[in-house]
mmCIF file of C-alpha atoms and ligand atoms in Angstrom:
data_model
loop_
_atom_site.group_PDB
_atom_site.id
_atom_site.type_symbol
_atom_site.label_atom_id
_atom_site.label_comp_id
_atom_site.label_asym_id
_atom_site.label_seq_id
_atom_site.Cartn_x
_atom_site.Cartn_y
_atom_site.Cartn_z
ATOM 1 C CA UNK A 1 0.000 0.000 0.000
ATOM 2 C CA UNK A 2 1.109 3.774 -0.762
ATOM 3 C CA UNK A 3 0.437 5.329 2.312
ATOM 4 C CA UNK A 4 1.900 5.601 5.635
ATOM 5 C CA UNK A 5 0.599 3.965 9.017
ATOM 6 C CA UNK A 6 1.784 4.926 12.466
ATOM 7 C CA UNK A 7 0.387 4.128 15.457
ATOM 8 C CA UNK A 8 0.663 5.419 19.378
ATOM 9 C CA UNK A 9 0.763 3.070 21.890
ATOM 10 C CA UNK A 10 1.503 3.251 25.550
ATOM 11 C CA UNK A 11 -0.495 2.068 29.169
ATOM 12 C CA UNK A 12 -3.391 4.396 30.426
ATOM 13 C CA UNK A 13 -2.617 8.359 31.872
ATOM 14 C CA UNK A 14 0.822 8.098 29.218
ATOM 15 C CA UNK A 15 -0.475 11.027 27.405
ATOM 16 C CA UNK A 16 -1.312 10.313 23.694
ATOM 17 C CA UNK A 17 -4.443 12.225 23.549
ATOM 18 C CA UNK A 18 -2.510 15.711 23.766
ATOM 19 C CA UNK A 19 0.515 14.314 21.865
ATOM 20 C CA UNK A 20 -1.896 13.051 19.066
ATOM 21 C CA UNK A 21 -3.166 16.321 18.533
ATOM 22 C CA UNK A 22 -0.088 18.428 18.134
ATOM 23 C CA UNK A 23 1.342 15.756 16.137
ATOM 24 C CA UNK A 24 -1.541 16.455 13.647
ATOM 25 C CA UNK A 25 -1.060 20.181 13.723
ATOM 26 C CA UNK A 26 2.766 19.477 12.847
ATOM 27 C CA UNK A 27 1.990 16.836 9.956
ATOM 28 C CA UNK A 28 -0.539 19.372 8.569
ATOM 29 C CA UNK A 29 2.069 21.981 8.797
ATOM 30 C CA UNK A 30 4.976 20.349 7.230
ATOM 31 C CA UNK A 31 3.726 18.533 4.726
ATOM 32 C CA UNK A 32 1.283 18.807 2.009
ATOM 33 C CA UNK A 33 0.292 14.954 1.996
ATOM 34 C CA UNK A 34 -3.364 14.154 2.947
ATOM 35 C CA UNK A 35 -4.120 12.931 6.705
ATOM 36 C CA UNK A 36 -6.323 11.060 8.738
ATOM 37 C CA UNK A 37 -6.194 11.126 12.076
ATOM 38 C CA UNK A 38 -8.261 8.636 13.733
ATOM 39 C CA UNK A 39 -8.290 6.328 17.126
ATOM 40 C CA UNK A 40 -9.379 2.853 18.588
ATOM 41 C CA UNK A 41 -11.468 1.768 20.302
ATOM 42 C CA UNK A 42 -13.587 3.857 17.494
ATOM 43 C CA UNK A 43 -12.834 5.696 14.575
ATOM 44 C CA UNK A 44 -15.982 4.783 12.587
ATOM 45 C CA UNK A 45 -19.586 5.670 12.935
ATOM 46 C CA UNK A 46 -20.192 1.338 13.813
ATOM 47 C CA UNK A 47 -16.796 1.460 15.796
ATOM 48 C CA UNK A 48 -17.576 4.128 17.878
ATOM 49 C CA UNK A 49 -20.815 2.649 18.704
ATOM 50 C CA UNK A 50 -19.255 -0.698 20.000
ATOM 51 C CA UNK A 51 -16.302 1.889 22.173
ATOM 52 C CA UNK A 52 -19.376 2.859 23.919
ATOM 53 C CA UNK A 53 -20.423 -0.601 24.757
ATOM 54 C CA UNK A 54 -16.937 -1.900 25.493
ATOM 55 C CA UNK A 55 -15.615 1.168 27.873
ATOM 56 C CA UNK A 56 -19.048 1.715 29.655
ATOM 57 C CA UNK A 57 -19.006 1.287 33.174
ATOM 58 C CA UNK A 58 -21.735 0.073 34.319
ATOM 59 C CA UNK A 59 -21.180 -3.219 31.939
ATOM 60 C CA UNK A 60 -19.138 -4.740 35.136
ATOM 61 C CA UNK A 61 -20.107 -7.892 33.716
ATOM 62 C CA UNK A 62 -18.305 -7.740 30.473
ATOM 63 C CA UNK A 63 -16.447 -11.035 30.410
ATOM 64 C CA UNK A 64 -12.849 -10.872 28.947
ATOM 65 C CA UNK A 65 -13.341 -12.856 25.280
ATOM 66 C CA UNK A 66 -16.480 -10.524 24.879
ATOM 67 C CA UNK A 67 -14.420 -7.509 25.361
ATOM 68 C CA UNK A 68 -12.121 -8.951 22.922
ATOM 69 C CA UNK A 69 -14.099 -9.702 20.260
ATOM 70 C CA UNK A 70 -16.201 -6.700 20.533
ATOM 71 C CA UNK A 71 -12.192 -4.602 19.893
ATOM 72 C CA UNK A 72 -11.611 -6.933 17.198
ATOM 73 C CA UNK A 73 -14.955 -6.228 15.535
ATOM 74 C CA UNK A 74 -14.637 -2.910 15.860
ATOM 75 C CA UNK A 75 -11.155 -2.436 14.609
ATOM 76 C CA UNK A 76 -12.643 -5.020 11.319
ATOM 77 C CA UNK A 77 -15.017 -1.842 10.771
ATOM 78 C CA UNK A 78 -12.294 0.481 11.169
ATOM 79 C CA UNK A 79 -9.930 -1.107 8.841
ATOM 80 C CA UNK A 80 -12.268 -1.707 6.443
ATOM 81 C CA UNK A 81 -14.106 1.704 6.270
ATOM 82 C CA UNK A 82 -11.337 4.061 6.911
ATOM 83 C CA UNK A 83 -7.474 2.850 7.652
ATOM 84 C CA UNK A 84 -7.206 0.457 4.496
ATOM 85 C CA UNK A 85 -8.804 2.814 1.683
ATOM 86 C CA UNK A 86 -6.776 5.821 3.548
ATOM 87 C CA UNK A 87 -3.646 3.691 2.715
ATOM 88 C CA UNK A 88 -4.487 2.884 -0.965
ATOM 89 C CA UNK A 89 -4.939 6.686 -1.726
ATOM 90 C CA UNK A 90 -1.395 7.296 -0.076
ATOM 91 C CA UNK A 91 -2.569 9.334 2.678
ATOM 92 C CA UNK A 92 -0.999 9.171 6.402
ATOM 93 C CA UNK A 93 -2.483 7.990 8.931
ATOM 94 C CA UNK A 94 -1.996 8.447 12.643
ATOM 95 C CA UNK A 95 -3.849 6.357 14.744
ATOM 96 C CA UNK A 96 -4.261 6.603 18.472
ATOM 97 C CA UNK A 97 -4.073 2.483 19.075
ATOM 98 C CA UNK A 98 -4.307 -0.601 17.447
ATOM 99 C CA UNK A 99 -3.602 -4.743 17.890
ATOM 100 C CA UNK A 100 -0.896 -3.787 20.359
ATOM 101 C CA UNK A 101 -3.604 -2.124 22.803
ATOM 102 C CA UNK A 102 -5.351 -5.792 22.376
ATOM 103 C CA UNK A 103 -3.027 -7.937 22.965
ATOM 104 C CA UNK A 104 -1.204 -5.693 25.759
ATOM 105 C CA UNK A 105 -4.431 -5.531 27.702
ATOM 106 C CA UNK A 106 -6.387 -8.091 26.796
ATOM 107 C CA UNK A 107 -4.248 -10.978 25.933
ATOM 108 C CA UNK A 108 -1.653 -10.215 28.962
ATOM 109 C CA UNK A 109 -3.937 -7.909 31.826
ATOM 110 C CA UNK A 110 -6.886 -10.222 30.972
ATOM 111 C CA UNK A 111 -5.028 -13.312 30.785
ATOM 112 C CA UNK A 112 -6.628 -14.381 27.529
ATOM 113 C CA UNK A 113 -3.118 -15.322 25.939
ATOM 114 C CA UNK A 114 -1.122 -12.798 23.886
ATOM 115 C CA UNK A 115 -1.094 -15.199 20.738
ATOM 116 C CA UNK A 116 -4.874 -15.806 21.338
ATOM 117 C CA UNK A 117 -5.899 -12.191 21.175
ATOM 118 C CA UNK A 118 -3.555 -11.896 17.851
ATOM 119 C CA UNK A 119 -5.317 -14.741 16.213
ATOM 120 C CA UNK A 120 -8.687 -12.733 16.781
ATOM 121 C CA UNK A 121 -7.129 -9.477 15.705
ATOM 122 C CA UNK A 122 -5.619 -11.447 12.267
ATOM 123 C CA UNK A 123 -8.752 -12.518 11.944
ATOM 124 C CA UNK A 124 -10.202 -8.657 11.975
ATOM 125 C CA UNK A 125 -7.239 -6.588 10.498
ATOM 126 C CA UNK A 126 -6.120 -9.313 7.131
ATOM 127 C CA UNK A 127 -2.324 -8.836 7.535
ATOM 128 C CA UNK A 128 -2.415 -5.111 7.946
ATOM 129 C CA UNK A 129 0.545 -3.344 9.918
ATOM 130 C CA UNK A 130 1.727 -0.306 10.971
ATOM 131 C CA UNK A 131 4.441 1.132 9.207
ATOM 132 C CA UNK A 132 5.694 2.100 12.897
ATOM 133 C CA UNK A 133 4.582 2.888 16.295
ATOM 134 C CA UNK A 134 5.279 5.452 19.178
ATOM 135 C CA UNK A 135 4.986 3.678 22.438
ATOM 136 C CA UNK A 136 4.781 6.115 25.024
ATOM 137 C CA UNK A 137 6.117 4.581 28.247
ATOM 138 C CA UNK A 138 4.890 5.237 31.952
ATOM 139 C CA UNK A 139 5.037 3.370 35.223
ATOM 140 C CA UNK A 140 1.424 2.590 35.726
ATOM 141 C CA UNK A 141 1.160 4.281 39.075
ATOM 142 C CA UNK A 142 2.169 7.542 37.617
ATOM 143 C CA UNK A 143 -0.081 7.205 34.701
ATOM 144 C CA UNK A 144 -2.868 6.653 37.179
ATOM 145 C CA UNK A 145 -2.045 9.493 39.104
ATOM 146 C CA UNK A 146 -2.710 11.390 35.739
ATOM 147 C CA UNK A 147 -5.996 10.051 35.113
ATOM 148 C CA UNK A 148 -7.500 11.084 38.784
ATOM 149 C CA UNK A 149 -6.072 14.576 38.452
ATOM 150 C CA UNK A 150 -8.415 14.812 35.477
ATOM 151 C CA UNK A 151 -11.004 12.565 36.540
ATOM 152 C CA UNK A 152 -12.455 16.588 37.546
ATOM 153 C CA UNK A 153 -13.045 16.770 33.869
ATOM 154 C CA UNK A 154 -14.570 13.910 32.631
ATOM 155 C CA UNK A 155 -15.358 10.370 34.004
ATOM 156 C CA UNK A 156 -13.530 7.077 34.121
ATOM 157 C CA UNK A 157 -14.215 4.931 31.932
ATOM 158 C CA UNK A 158 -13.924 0.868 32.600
ATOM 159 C CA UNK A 159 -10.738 -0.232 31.813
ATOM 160 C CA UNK A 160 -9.406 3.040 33.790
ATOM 161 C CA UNK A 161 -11.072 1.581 36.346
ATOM 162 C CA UNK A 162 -9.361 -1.359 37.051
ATOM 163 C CA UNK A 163 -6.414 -1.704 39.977
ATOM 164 C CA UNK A 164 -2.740 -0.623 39.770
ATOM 165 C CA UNK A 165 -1.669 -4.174 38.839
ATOM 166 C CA UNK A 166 -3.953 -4.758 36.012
ATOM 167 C CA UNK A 167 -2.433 -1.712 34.079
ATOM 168 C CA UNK A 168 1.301 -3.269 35.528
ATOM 169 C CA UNK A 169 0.475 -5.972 33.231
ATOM 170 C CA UNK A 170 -0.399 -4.012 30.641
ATOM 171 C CA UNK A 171 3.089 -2.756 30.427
ATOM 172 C CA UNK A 172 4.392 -5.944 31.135
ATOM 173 C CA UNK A 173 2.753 -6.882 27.790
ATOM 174 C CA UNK A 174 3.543 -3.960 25.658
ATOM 175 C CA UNK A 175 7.213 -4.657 26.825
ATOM 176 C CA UNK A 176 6.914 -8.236 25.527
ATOM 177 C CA UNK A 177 5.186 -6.951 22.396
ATOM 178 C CA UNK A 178 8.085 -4.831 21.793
ATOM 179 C CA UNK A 179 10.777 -7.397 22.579
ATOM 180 C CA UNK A 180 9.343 -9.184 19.651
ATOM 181 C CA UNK A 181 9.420 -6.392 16.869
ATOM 182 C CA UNK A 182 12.019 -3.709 17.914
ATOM 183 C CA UNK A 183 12.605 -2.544 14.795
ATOM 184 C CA UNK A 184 9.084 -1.073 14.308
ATOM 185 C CA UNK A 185 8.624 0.668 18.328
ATOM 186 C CA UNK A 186 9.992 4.210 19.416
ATOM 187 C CA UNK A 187 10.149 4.052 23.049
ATOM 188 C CA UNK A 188 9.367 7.392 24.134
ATOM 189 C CA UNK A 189 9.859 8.225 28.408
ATOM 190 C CA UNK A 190 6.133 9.852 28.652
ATOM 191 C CA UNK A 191 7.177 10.520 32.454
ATOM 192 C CA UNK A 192 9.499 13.836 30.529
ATOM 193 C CA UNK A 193 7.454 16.617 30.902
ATOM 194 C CA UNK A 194 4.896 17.195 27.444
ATOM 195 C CA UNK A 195 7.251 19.443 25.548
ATOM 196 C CA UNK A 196 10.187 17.338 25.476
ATOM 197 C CA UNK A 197 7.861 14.155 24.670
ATOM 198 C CA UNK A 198 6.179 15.898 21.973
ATOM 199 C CA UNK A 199 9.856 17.324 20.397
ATOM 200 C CA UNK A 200 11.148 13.115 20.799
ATOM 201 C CA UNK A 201 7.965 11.945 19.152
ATOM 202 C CA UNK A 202 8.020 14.800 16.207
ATOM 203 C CA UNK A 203 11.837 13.836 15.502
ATOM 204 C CA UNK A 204 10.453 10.174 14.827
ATOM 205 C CA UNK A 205 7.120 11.317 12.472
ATOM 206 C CA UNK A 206 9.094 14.011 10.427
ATOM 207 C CA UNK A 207 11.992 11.343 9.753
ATOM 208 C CA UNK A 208 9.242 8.813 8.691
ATOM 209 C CA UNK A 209 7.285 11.490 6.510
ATOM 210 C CA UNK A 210 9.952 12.876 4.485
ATOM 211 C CA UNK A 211 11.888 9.517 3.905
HETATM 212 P P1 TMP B 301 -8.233 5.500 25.220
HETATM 213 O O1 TMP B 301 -8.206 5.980 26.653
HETATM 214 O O2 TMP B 301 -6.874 5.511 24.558
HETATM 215 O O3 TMP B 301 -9.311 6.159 24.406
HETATM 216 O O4 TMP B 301 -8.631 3.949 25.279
HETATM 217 C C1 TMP B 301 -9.718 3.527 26.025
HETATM 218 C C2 TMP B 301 -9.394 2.322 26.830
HETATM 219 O O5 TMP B 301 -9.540 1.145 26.036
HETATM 220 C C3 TMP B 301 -7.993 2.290 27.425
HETATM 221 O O6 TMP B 301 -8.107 1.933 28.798
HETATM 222 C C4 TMP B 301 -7.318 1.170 26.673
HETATM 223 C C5 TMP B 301 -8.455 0.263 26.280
HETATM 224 N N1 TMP B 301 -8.239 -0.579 25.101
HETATM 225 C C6 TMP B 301 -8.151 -1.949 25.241
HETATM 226 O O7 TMP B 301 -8.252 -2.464 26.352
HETATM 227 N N2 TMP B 301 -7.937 -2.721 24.146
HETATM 228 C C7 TMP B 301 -7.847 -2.197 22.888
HETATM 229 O O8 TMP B 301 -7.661 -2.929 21.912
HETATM 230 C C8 TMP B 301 -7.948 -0.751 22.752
HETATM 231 C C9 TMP B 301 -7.855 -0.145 21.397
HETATM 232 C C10 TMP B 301 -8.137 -0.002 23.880
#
């Protein structure tokens, strides 16, 4: 395919939402190729629909394979309505998630099985990968800390919910994830303060866009 497909990546409270959008800005700035910015869970009418399902919090019941399958169906929509024809036309696109985010918190926090929740997500996404991925890294408990100084402006939703050691996994697994494809992660310390995070990410992108 012609375009270009980055990802972000990195436990709860790490700070991609901000990052994301003054990445965009700087893409839009700097170069004159088309965009799409976009996230998961989400990112299509249908997908954003199922987010609501999957991160409300009263749905305490949720069991783990549900909350799987309901990512992997909504990423299917996703690929198929937005990322994939965005790539055939050449365009970028930056999206907030992907697999990783299943199989980091699913397939490790849950305890499905990392290779389980990538044999769903095959399933869903037909061999598509990202061209590279930011993985912004934080100790959970710090990340945490983020999330409740914000919790002020909007509410948790229910995987922010869970305990200290669930989202410890989560990094466990992203580490693991990473360990097994180095070559297409930038670890990026999201414990620096935003500016320098945002200069170490932007180094990466600009490299990537005007190769
Ligand atoms: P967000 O805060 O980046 O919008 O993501 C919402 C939550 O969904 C966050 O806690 C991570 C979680 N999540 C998964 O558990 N699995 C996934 O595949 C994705 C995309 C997100």
């Amino acid at each position: 395919m012609k375009g270009l497909f980055i990802t972000i990546e990195g436990p709860d409270g790490a700070g991609k939402s901000s990052l994301v959008k003054r990445l965009n800005e700087s893409i839009l700035e700097q170069t004159k190729r088309p965009l799409v910015m976009t996230r998961e869970p989400g990112g299509s009418e249908i997908a954003e629909e199922i987010r609501e399902i999957i991160l409300n919090p009263l749905h305490t019941k949720m069991d783990a394979r549900t909350e799987a399958l309901l990512l992997a169906a909504g990423r299917r929509q996703h690929v198929v309505e937005k990322i994939r024809p965005a790539l055939e036309r050449g365009d970028i696109v930056l999206c907030d998630r992907f697999v990783d985010s299943s199989i980091a918190y699913q397939g490790k926090a849950r305890g499905i099985g990392m290779d389980e929740v990538r044999a769903i997500n095959e399933f869903a996404i037909e061999g598509l990968k990202p061209d590279a991925t930011l993985y912004l890294d934080v100790e959970a408990h710090i990340g945490l800390a983020r999330i409740m100084d914000k919790k002020s402006n909007r509410a948790q939703d229910r995987l922010e919910l869970e305990e200290v050691t669930f989202h410890d996994k989560v990094r466990e697994g992203y580490k693991e994830i990473i360990a097994q494809d180095p070559e297409r992660f930038e670890i990026i310390d999201a414990s620096l303060d935003e500016e320098t995070v945002y200069q170490k990410a932007w180094q990466k992108i600009h490299s990537l866009i005007s190769e």
